[in-house]
Short mmCIF file of C-alpha atoms in Angstrom, two decimals:
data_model
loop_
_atom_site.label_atom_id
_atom_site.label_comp_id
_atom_site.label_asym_id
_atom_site.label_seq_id
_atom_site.Cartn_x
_atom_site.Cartn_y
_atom_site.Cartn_z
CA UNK H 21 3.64 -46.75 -14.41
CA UNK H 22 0.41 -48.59 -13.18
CA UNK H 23 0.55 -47.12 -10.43
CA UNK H 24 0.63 -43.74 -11.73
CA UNK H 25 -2.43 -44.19 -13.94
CA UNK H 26 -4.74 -45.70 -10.90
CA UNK H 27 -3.76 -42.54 -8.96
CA UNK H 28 -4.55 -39.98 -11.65
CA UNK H 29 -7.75 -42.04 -12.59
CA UNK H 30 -8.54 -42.02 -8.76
CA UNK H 31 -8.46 -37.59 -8.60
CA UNK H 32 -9.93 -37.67 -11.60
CA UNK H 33 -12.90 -38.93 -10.65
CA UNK H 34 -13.26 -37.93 -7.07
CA UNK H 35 -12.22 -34.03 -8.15
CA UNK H 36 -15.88 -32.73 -9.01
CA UNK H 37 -17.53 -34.38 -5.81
CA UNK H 38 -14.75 -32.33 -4.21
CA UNK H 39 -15.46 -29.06 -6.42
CA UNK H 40 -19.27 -28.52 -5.37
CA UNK H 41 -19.12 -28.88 -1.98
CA UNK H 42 -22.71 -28.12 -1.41
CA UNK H 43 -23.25 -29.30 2.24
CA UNK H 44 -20.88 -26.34 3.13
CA UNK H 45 -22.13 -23.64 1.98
CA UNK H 46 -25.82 -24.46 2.73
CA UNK H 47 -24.27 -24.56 6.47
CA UNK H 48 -23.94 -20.98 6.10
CA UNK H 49 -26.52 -18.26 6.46
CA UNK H 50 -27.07 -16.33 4.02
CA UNK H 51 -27.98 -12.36 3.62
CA UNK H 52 -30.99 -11.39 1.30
CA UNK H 53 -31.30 -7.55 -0.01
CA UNK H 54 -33.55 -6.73 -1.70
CA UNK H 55 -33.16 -3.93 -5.50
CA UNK H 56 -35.33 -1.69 -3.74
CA UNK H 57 -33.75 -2.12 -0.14
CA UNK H 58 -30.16 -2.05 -1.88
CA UNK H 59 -31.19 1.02 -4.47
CA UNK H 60 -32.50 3.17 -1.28
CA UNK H 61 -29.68 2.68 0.52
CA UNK H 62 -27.17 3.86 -2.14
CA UNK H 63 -29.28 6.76 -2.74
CA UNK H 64 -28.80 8.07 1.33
CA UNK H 65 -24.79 7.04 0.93
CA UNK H 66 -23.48 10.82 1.79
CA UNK H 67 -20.80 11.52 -1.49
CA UNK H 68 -17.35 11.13 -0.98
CA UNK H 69 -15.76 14.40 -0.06
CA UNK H 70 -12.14 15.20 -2.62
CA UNK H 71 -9.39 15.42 0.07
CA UNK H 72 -7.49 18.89 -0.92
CA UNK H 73 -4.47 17.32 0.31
CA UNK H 74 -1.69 17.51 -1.83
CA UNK H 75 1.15 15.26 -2.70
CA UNK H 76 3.03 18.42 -1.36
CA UNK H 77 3.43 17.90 2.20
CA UNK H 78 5.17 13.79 1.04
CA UNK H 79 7.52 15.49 -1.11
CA UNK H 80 8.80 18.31 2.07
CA UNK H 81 9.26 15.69 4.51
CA UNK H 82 10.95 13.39 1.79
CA UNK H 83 13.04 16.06 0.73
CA UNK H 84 14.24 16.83 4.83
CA UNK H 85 14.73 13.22 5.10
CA UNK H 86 16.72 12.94 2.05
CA UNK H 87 19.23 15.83 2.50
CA UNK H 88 19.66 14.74 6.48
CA UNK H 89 20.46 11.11 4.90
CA UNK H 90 22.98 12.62 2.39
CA UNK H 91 24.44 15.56 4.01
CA UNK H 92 24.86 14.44 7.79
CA UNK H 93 27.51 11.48 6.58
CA UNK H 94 28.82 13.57 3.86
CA UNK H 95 29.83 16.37 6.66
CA UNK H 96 31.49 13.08 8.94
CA UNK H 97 33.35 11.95 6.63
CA UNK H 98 34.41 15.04 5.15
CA UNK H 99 35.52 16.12 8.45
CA UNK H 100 37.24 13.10 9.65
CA UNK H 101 39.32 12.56 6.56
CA UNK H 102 39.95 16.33 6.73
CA UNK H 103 43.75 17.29 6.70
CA UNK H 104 45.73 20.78 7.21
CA UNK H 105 45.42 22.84 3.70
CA UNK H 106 42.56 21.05 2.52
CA UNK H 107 39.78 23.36 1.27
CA UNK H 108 36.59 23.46 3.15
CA UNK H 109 33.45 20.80 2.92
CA UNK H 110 30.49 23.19 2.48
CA UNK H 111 30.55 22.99 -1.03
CA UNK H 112 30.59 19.48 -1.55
CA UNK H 113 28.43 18.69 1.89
CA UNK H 114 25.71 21.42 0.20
CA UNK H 115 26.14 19.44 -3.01
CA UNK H 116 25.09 16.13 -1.78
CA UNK H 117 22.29 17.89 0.29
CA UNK H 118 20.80 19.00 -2.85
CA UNK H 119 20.91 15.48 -4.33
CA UNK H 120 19.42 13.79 -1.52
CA UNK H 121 16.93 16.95 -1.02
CA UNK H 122 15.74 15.73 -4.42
CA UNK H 123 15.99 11.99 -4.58
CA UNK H 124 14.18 12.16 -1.13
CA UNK H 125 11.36 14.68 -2.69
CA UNK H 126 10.35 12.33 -5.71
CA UNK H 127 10.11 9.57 -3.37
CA UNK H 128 8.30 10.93 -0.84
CA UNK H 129 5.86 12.55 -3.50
CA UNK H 130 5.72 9.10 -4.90
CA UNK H 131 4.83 7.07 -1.35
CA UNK H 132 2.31 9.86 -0.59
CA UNK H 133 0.71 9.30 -4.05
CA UNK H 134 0.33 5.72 -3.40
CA UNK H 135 -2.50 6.59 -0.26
CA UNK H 136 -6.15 6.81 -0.99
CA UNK H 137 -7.78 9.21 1.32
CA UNK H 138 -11.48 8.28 1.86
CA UNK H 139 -12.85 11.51 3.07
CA UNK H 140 -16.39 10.06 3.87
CA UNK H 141 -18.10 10.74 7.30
CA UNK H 142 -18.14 7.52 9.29
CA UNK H 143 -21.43 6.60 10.74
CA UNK H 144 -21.37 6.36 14.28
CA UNK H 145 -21.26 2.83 14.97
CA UNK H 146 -19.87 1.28 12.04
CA UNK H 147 -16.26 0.61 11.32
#
């Protein structure tokens, strides 16, 4: 129990020397703009232009990719447990297409969402 106390006394007391750490950071160079410099240079920033793309385009290819993901398995397994006098599997194969069409639409709608398009102009140069 000693122990324990010499040991917390011990961080205790070296834990600020640790926390400013001046030497370091005067190591470092250091970049000095200044209001005027910094003020100019926003005013020249060209605006941002609004992208006019649409959440559209993430909810067609989510929607193909969610009826393929449905429908293709749904069709092999219809046809492989398949016997003589069984109706046929377009219905139900159509049926899950339409599911996954839709699952697959909302998601990919809701991954495209997620992306901020920056529609700046780069400056040549910079990256």
């Amino acid at each position: 129990m000693q122990l324990c106390r010499i040991v917390v006394l011990i961080f205790a007391a070296t834990s600020p020397a640790f926390a400013q750490a001046p030497a370091i950071e005067a190591a470092q160079p250091r970049l000095i703009i200044s209001e005027r410099a910094l003020a100019g240079g926003l005013d020249r920033m060209p605006p941002a232009v609004q992208s006019r793309d649409s959440v559209r385009n993430g909810a067609i290819i989510g929607a193909v990719i969610g009826a393929v993901a449905l429908a293709a398995p749904g069709a092999w397994i219809c046809h492989m447990l398949k016997e003589p006098g069984d109706p046929p599997c377009l219905k139900g194969v159509l049926t899950l297409g339409a599911v996954g069409a839709g699952v697959g639409a909302a998601a990919g709608a809701g991954v495209d969402a997620l992306f901020v398009r920056d529609q700046r102009p780069r400056l040549s140069g910079s990256r």
